[in-house]
PDB file of C-alpha atoms in Angstrom:
ATOM      1  CA  GLY A   1      -0.365  -0.189   0.035  1.00  0.00           C
ATOM      2  CA  ASN A   2       0.990   3.510  -0.210  1.00  0.00           C
ATOM      3  CA  SER A   3       2.532   5.219   2.962  1.00  0.00           C
ATOM      4  CA  VAL A   4       5.121   8.596   3.803  1.00  0.00           C
ATOM      5  CA  THR A   5       7.594   8.097   6.324  1.00  0.00           C
ATOM      6  CA  GLN A   6       9.365  11.570   7.332  1.00  0.00           C
ATOM      7  CA  MET A   7      11.892  13.018  10.047  1.00  0.00           C
ATOM      8  CA  GLU A   8      10.499  13.448  13.371  1.00  0.00           C
ATOM      9  CA  GLY A   9      11.002  16.944  14.637  1.00  0.00           C
ATOM     10  CA  PRO A  10      11.009  19.160  15.905  1.00  0.00           C
ATOM     11  CA  VAL A  11      13.898  20.801  13.797  1.00  0.00           C
ATOM     12  CA  THR A  12      15.376  23.768  15.447  1.00  0.00           C
ATOM     13  CA  LEU A  13      17.853  26.148  13.432  1.00  0.00           C
ATOM     14  CA  SER A  14      18.983  29.945  13.168  1.00  0.00           C
ATOM     15  CA  GLU A  15      18.325  32.082  10.874  1.00  0.00           C
ATOM     16  CA  GLU A  16      19.967  31.720   7.792  1.00  0.00           C
ATOM     17  CA  ALA A  17      21.038  27.955   7.849  1.00  0.00           C
ATOM     18  CA  PHE A  18      20.259  25.336   5.529  1.00  0.00           C
ATOM     19  CA  LEU A  19      17.444  23.057   5.601  1.00  0.00           C
ATOM     20  CA  THR A  20      16.461  19.492   5.210  1.00  0.00           C
ATOM     21  CA  ILE A  21      13.524  17.525   5.804  1.00  0.00           C
ATOM     22  CA  ASN A  22      14.260  13.861   5.362  1.00  0.00           C
ATOM     23  CA  CYS A  23      10.481  11.847   3.061  1.00  0.00           C
ATOM     24  CA  THR A  24      10.570   8.489   1.869  1.00  0.00           C
ATOM     25  CA  TYR A  25       7.243   7.101   0.303  1.00  0.00           C
ATOM     26  CA  THR A  26       6.465   4.113  -0.009  1.00  0.00           C
ATOM     27  CA  ALA A  27       4.239   3.594  -3.003  1.00  0.00           C
ATOM     28  CA  THR A  28       1.826   0.907  -5.739  1.00  0.00           C
ATOM     29  CA  GLY A  29       2.158   2.957  -8.825  1.00  0.00           C
ATOM     30  CA  TYR A  30       3.878   6.177 -10.293  1.00  0.00           C
ATOM     31  CA  PRO A  31       2.144   8.979  -7.372  1.00  0.00           C
ATOM     32  CA  SER A  32       2.750  12.526  -7.098  1.00  0.00           C
ATOM     33  CA  LEU A  33       4.654  14.207  -4.475  1.00  0.00           C
ATOM     34  CA  PHE A  34       3.473  16.569  -2.010  1.00  0.00           C
ATOM     35  CA  TRP A  35       4.749  19.131   0.409  1.00  0.00           C
ATOM     36  CA  TYR A  36       2.086  20.820   2.187  1.00  0.00           C
ATOM     37  CA  VAL A  37       3.016  23.228   5.476  1.00  0.00           C
ATOM     38  CA  GLN A  38       0.943  24.614   8.052  1.00  0.00           C
ATOM     39  CA  TYR A  39       1.388  28.482   9.831  1.00  0.00           C
ATOM     40  CA  PRO A  40       0.294  28.183  13.517  1.00  0.00           C
ATOM     41  CA  GLY A  41      -3.951  28.935  14.129  1.00  0.00           C
ATOM     42  CA  GLU A  42      -3.967  27.934   9.714  1.00  0.00           C
ATOM     43  CA  GLY A  43      -4.748  25.202   7.221  1.00  0.00           C
ATOM     44  CA  LEU A  44      -2.597  23.308   5.461  1.00  0.00           C
ATOM     45  CA  GLN A  45      -1.280  24.746   2.353  1.00  0.00           C
ATOM     46  CA  LEU A  46       1.115  23.738  -0.778  1.00  0.00           C
ATOM     47  CA  LEU A  47       3.975  24.209  -0.641  1.00  0.00           C
ATOM     48  CA  LEU A  48       5.290  22.635  -3.964  1.00  0.00           C
ATOM     49  CA  LYS A  49       4.642  19.615  -5.704  1.00  0.00           C
ATOM     50  CA  ALA A  50       6.149  16.962  -8.099  1.00  0.00           C
ATOM     51  CA  THR A  51       4.120  14.781 -10.610  1.00  0.00           C
ATOM     52  CA  LYS A  52       6.772  12.325 -11.633  1.00  0.00           C
ATOM     53  CA  ALA A  53      10.387  11.319 -11.678  1.00  0.00           C
ATOM     54  CA  ASP A  54      13.158  13.625 -11.570  1.00  0.00           C
ATOM     55  CA  ASP A  55      10.876  16.969 -11.331  1.00  0.00           C
ATOM     56  CA  LYS A  56      11.933  19.191  -8.733  1.00  0.00           C
ATOM     57  CA  GLY A  57       9.123  21.256  -7.437  1.00  0.00           C
ATOM     58  CA  SER A  58      10.060  24.703  -6.071  1.00  0.00           C
ATOM     59  CA  ASN A  59       8.437  27.782  -4.222  1.00  0.00           C
ATOM     60  CA  LYS A  60       9.128  30.599  -1.846  1.00  0.00           C
ATOM     61  CA  GLY A  61      13.112  29.288  -1.465  1.00  0.00           C
ATOM     62  CA  PHE A  62      11.943  25.883  -1.034  1.00  0.00           C
ATOM     63  CA  GLU A  63      13.122  22.643  -3.463  1.00  0.00           C
ATOM     64  CA  ALA A  64      12.715  19.135  -3.494  1.00  0.00           C
ATOM     65  CA  THR A  65      13.095  16.514  -6.229  1.00  0.00           C
ATOM     66  CA  TYR A  66      11.377  13.152  -7.007  1.00  0.00           C
ATOM     67  CA  ARG A  67      13.667  10.791  -6.293  1.00  0.00           C
ATOM     68  CA  LYS A  68      12.758   7.318  -7.543  1.00  0.00           C
ATOM     69  CA  GLU A  69      15.813   5.207  -6.893  1.00  0.00           C
ATOM     70  CA  THR A  70      15.677   6.508  -3.250  1.00  0.00           C
ATOM     71  CA  THR A  71      11.540   6.730  -3.006  1.00  0.00           C
ATOM     72  CA  SER A  72      12.284   9.838  -1.758  1.00  0.00           C
ATOM     73  CA  PHE A  73      11.225  13.373  -1.505  1.00  0.00           C
ATOM     74  CA  HIS A  74      13.704  15.114   0.415  1.00  0.00           C
ATOM     75  CA  LEU A  75      12.379  19.015   1.138  1.00  0.00           C
ATOM     76  CA  GLU A  76      15.275  21.346   1.072  1.00  0.00           C
ATOM     77  CA  LYS A  77      16.021  25.118   1.789  1.00  0.00           C
ATOM     78  CA  GLY A  78      19.354  27.171   1.796  1.00  0.00           C
ATOM     79  CA  SER A  79      19.005  29.996   3.928  1.00  0.00           C
ATOM     80  CA  VAL A  80      15.836  29.617   6.722  1.00  0.00           C
ATOM     81  CA  GLN A  81      14.102  32.237   8.058  1.00  0.00           C
ATOM     82  CA  VAL A  82      11.816  32.813  11.587  1.00  0.00           C
ATOM     83  CA  SER A  83       8.965  32.627   8.782  1.00  0.00           C
ATOM     84  CA  ASP A  84       9.304  29.448   8.171  1.00  0.00           C
ATOM     85  CA  SER A  85       8.782  28.750  11.327  1.00  0.00           C
ATOM     86  CA  ALA A  86       5.816  25.830  10.005  1.00  0.00           C
ATOM     87  CA  VAL A  87       4.663  22.365  10.505  1.00  0.00           C
ATOM     88  CA  TYR A  88       5.643  20.596   6.835  1.00  0.00           C
ATOM     89  CA  PHE A  89       4.060  17.827   6.029  1.00  0.00           C
ATOM     90  CA  CYS A  90       5.301  15.624   3.385  1.00  0.00           C
ATOM     91  CA  ALA A  91       2.182  13.820   0.983  1.00  0.00           C
ATOM     92  CA  LEU A  92       1.491  11.520  -2.025  1.00  0.00           C
ATOM     93  CA  GLY A  93      -1.708  11.469  -3.662  1.00  0.00           C
ATOM     94  CA  GLU A  94      -3.821   9.196  -5.832  1.00  0.00           C
ATOM     95  CA  GLY A  95      -6.187   9.376  -7.499  1.00  0.00           C
ATOM     96  CA  PHE A  96      -8.178  12.520  -6.793  1.00  0.00           C
ATOM     97  CA  ASN A  97      -6.748  14.686  -4.333  1.00  0.00           C
ATOM     98  CA  LYS A  98      -6.825  11.558  -2.432  1.00  0.00           C
ATOM     99  CA  PHE A  99      -3.480  11.988  -0.227  1.00  0.00           C
ATOM    100  CA  TYR A 100      -1.263   9.704   2.153  1.00  0.00           C
ATOM    101  CA  PHE A 101       0.578  12.177   4.726  1.00  0.00           C
ATOM    102  CA  GLY A 102       3.549  11.764   6.879  1.00  0.00           C
ATOM    103  CA  SER A 103       3.836  12.583  10.217  1.00  0.00           C
ATOM    104  CA  GLY A 104       4.458  16.241   9.893  1.00  0.00           C
ATOM    105  CA  THR A 105       7.698  18.186  11.604  1.00  0.00           C
ATOM    106  CA  LYS A 106       7.667  21.154  13.148  1.00  0.00           C
ATOM    107  CA  LEU A 107      10.736  23.645  12.175  1.00  0.00           C
ATOM    108  CA  ASN A 108      11.456  25.695  15.079  1.00  0.00           C
ATOM    109  CA  VAL A 109      14.110  29.319  13.109  1.00  0.00           C
ATOM    110  CA  LYS A 110      15.217  31.328  15.989  1.00  0.00           C
ATOM    111  CA  PRO A 111      16.326  35.061  14.792  1.00  0.00           C
TER     112      PRO A 111
ATOM    113  CA  GLU B   1     -12.447  34.803  -1.947  1.00  0.00           C
ATOM    114  CA  ALA B   2     -13.040  32.952   1.115  1.00  0.00           C
ATOM    115  CA  GLY B   3     -11.645  30.068   2.043  1.00  0.00           C
ATOM    116  CA  VAL B   4     -12.828  26.758   3.772  1.00  0.00           C
ATOM    117  CA  THR B   5     -14.268  27.233   6.780  1.00  0.00           C
ATOM    118  CA  GLN B   6     -14.955  25.242  10.058  1.00  0.00           C
ATOM    119  CA  PHE B   7     -16.855  24.817  13.084  1.00  0.00           C
ATOM    120  CA  PRO B   8     -15.732  25.150  15.786  1.00  0.00           C
ATOM    121  CA  SER B   9     -12.431  25.492  16.162  1.00  0.00           C
ATOM    122  CA  HIS B  10     -11.936  23.490  19.153  1.00  0.00           C
ATOM    123  CA  SER B  11     -14.471  20.984  20.676  1.00  0.00           C
ATOM    124  CA  VAL B  12     -13.790  19.424  24.388  1.00  0.00           C
ATOM    125  CA  ILE B  13     -16.977  16.934  24.839  1.00  0.00           C
ATOM    126  CA  GLU B  14     -16.877  13.290  27.380  1.00  0.00           C
ATOM    127  CA  LYS B  15     -16.698  10.144  26.733  1.00  0.00           C
ATOM    128  CA  GLY B  16     -20.335   8.554  25.156  1.00  0.00           C
ATOM    129  CA  GLN B  17     -21.474  12.114  24.589  1.00  0.00           C
ATOM    130  CA  THR B  18     -21.707  13.245  20.364  1.00  0.00           C
ATOM    131  CA  VAL B  19     -20.308  15.650  18.316  1.00  0.00           C
ATOM    132  CA  THR B  20     -21.229  17.383  14.976  1.00  0.00           C
ATOM    133  CA  LEU B  21     -17.928  19.594  13.325  1.00  0.00           C
ATOM    134  CA  ARG B  22     -19.580  21.228  10.273  1.00  0.00           C
ATOM    135  CA  CYS B  23     -17.161  22.396   7.231  1.00  0.00           C
ATOM    136  CA  ASP B  24     -18.535  24.592   4.437  1.00  0.00           C
ATOM    137  CA  PRO B  25     -16.612  24.633   1.353  1.00  0.00           C
ATOM    138  CA  ILE B  26     -14.979  26.925  -0.954  1.00  0.00           C
ATOM    139  CA  SER B  27     -18.036  28.211  -3.054  1.00  0.00           C
ATOM    140  CA  GLY B  28     -18.057  26.180  -5.926  1.00  0.00           C
ATOM    141  CA  HIS B  29     -16.048  23.712  -5.227  1.00  0.00           C
ATOM    142  CA  ASP B  30     -18.090  20.399  -5.491  1.00  0.00           C
ATOM    143  CA  ASN B  31     -15.114  18.141  -4.281  1.00  0.00           C
ATOM    144  CA  LEU B  32     -15.127  18.252  -0.096  1.00  0.00           C
ATOM    145  CA  TYR B  33     -12.703  15.847   1.595  1.00  0.00           C
ATOM    146  CA  TRP B  34     -12.159  15.112   5.230  1.00  0.00           C
ATOM    147  CA  TYR B  35      -9.076  14.103   6.801  1.00  0.00           C
ATOM    148  CA  ARG B  36      -7.794  14.236  10.166  1.00  0.00           C
ATOM    149  CA  ARG B  37      -4.698  13.802  12.313  1.00  0.00           C
ATOM    150  CA  VAL B  38      -4.622  11.913  16.008  1.00  0.00           C
ATOM    151  CA  MET B  39      -1.914  11.898  18.322  1.00  0.00           C
ATOM    152  CA  GLY B  40       0.382  14.255  16.925  1.00  0.00           C
ATOM    153  CA  LYS B  41       0.975  11.121  13.888  1.00  0.00           C
ATOM    154  CA  GLU B  42       0.342  11.194   9.899  1.00  0.00           C
ATOM    155  CA  ILE B  43      -3.346  12.891   8.438  1.00  0.00           C
ATOM    156  CA  LYS B  44      -5.055  10.358   6.909  1.00  0.00           C
ATOM    157  CA  PHE B  45      -7.895  10.616   4.755  1.00  0.00           C
ATOM    158  CA  LEU B  46     -11.422  10.150   5.545  1.00  0.00           C
ATOM    159  CA  LEU B  47     -13.997  10.706   3.114  1.00  0.00           C
ATOM    160  CA  HIS B  48     -14.400  12.751  -0.432  1.00  0.00           C
ATOM    161  CA  PHE B  49     -18.115  13.943  -1.090  1.00  0.00           C
ATOM    162  CA  VAL B  50     -18.468  14.687  -4.851  1.00  0.00           C
ATOM    163  CA  LYS B  51     -21.487  16.996  -4.375  1.00  0.00           C
ATOM    164  CA  GLU B  52     -24.378  15.385  -2.293  1.00  0.00           C
ATOM    165  CA  SER B  53     -22.789  11.750  -2.905  1.00  0.00           C
ATOM    166  CA  LYS B  54     -19.921  10.279  -1.203  1.00  0.00           C
ATOM    167  CA  GLN B  55     -17.236   9.654  -4.253  1.00  0.00           C
ATOM    168  CA  ASP B  56     -14.658   7.659  -1.724  1.00  0.00           C
ATOM    169  CA  GLU B  57     -15.406   6.991   2.457  1.00  0.00           C
ATOM    170  CA  SER B  58     -12.801   4.089   2.227  1.00  0.00           C
ATOM    171  CA  GLY B  59     -11.341   6.161   5.691  1.00  0.00           C
ATOM    172  CA  MET B  60     -14.428   6.135   7.809  1.00  0.00           C
ATOM    173  CA  PRO B  61     -13.161   4.383  10.825  1.00  0.00           C
ATOM    174  CA  ASN B  62     -16.332   2.618  12.246  1.00  0.00           C
ATOM    175  CA  ASN B  63     -19.740   2.695  12.285  1.00  0.00           C
ATOM    176  CA  ARG B  64     -19.624   5.673  14.985  1.00  0.00           C
ATOM    177  CA  PHE B  65     -19.034   7.971  12.104  1.00  0.00           C
ATOM    178  CA  LEU B  66     -20.806   9.666  10.165  1.00  0.00           C
ATOM    179  CA  ALA B  67     -20.573  12.822   7.284  1.00  0.00           C
ATOM    180  CA  GLU B  68     -23.421  13.929   5.837  1.00  0.00           C
ATOM    181  CA  ARG B  69     -23.466  16.683   2.522  1.00  0.00           C
ATOM    182  CA  THR B  70     -26.716  17.301   2.245  1.00  0.00           C
ATOM    183  CA  GLY B  71     -27.912  19.782  -1.006  1.00  0.00           C
ATOM    184  CA  GLY B  72     -24.066  19.483  -1.623  1.00  0.00           C
ATOM    185  CA  THR B  73     -23.197  22.737  -0.195  1.00  0.00           C
ATOM    186  CA  TYR B  74     -21.517  22.282   3.642  1.00  0.00           C
ATOM    187  CA  SER B  75     -20.695  19.134   5.495  1.00  0.00           C
ATOM    188  CA  THR B  76     -20.849  17.380   8.596  1.00  0.00           C
ATOM    189  CA  LEU B  77     -18.946  14.796  10.572  1.00  0.00           C
ATOM    190  CA  LYS B  78     -21.163  13.473  13.463  1.00  0.00           C
ATOM    191  CA  VAL B  79     -19.615  10.759  15.424  1.00  0.00           C
ATOM    192  CA  GLN B  80     -21.498   9.419  18.631  1.00  0.00           C
ATOM    193  CA  PRO B  81     -20.549   7.900  20.352  1.00  0.00           C
ATOM    194  CA  ALA B  82     -17.853   9.568  21.020  1.00  0.00           C
ATOM    195  CA  GLU B  83     -14.279   7.499  22.293  1.00  0.00           C
ATOM    196  CA  LEU B  84     -11.185   8.841  23.542  1.00  0.00           C
ATOM    197  CA  GLU B  85     -10.064   7.385  20.617  1.00  0.00           C
ATOM    198  CA  ASP B  86     -11.377   9.642  18.474  1.00  0.00           C
ATOM    199  CA  SER B  87      -8.753  13.291  19.900  1.00  0.00           C
ATOM    200  CA  GLY B  88      -7.313  14.874  17.114  1.00  0.00           C
ATOM    201  CA  VAL B  89      -7.907  17.559  14.580  1.00  0.00           C
ATOM    202  CA  TYR B  90     -10.463  16.848  11.949  1.00  0.00           C
ATOM    203  CA  PHE B  91      -9.615  18.707   8.512  1.00  0.00           C
ATOM    204  CA  CYS B  92     -11.630  19.792   5.701  1.00  0.00           C
ATOM    205  CA  ALA B  93     -10.254  20.751   2.061  1.00  0.00           C
ATOM    206  CA  SER B  94     -12.469  21.139  -1.190  1.00  0.00           C
ATOM    207  CA  SER B  95     -10.978  21.560  -4.415  1.00  0.00           C
ATOM    208  CA  ARG B  96     -12.960  22.948  -7.498  1.00  0.00           C
ATOM    209  CA  ALA B  97     -12.594  19.097  -9.700  1.00  0.00           C
ATOM    210  CA  GLY B  98     -10.882  16.143  -8.051  1.00  0.00           C
ATOM    211  CA  ASN B  99      -7.498  16.838  -9.510  1.00  0.00           C
ATOM    212  CA  GLU B 100      -7.940  20.390  -8.921  1.00  0.00           C
ATOM    213  CA  LYS B 101      -5.547  22.301  -6.265  1.00  0.00           C
ATOM    214  CA  LEU B 102      -7.201  21.230  -2.251  1.00  0.00           C
ATOM    215  CA  PHE B 103      -7.853  23.942  -0.447  1.00  0.00           C
ATOM    216  CA  PHE B 104      -8.314  23.259   3.869  1.00  0.00           C
ATOM    217  CA  GLY B 105      -9.709  24.742   6.293  1.00  0.00           C
ATOM    218  CA  SER B 106      -7.927  25.396  10.067  1.00  0.00           C
ATOM    219  CA  GLY B 107      -9.099  22.761  11.452  1.00  0.00           C
ATOM    220  CA  THR B 108     -11.039  21.708  14.494  1.00  0.00           C
ATOM    221  CA  GLN B 109      -9.397  19.772  17.610  1.00  0.00           C
ATOM    222  CA  LEU B 110     -11.923  17.584  19.809  1.00  0.00           C
ATOM    223  CA  SER B 111     -10.897  16.640  22.849  1.00  0.00           C
ATOM    224  CA  VAL B 112     -12.953  13.723  24.147  1.00  0.00           C
ATOM    225  CA  LEU B 113     -12.201  13.116  27.609  1.00  0.00           C
TER     226      LEU B 113
END
């Protein structure tokens, strides 16, 4: 079946540090992969996505590459800001908006 | 445009009681989804409506959960009777078409004591 595993948090970084949040998946077929972000008090928002192997999704300085050979979709950002503090969810999409989410990784960025 | 709205934002009830959660999707969005996050773990799919019809309810945990979407507008999710393990955050989401961008509400935090 489909599942997503992402690194446990919380992750605490200083401003301008490099961020990596690991995500691996198990899937039947060829799913699309997503990163969602939840800021405090808000709903989940789509951060980026990739629809096929070797695609790179990017948005707001964040990037993730769909690696079929390692079944991974790690999230990276070169220089985090305090405003990036949030919970990040890796997800695998099946069919019509049916997602399998990871358990979320809380990121705290300190000034 | 208004986003996906969920009521209440928080609910605290005792085991055995009934709770009803409401979701108002974005106007014009035929597709409505319920997800939940239990114990700070992964967010899990519960079900998917297309207008007033249940397209996929494979994630509903048991028959204590009843979802409705009369008239194809807002949706309710009733838990009766609530159990301790039902505690968590219930998210609603909507999209115009099934393969278009999904918009999430901010969730209802349910605590069953």
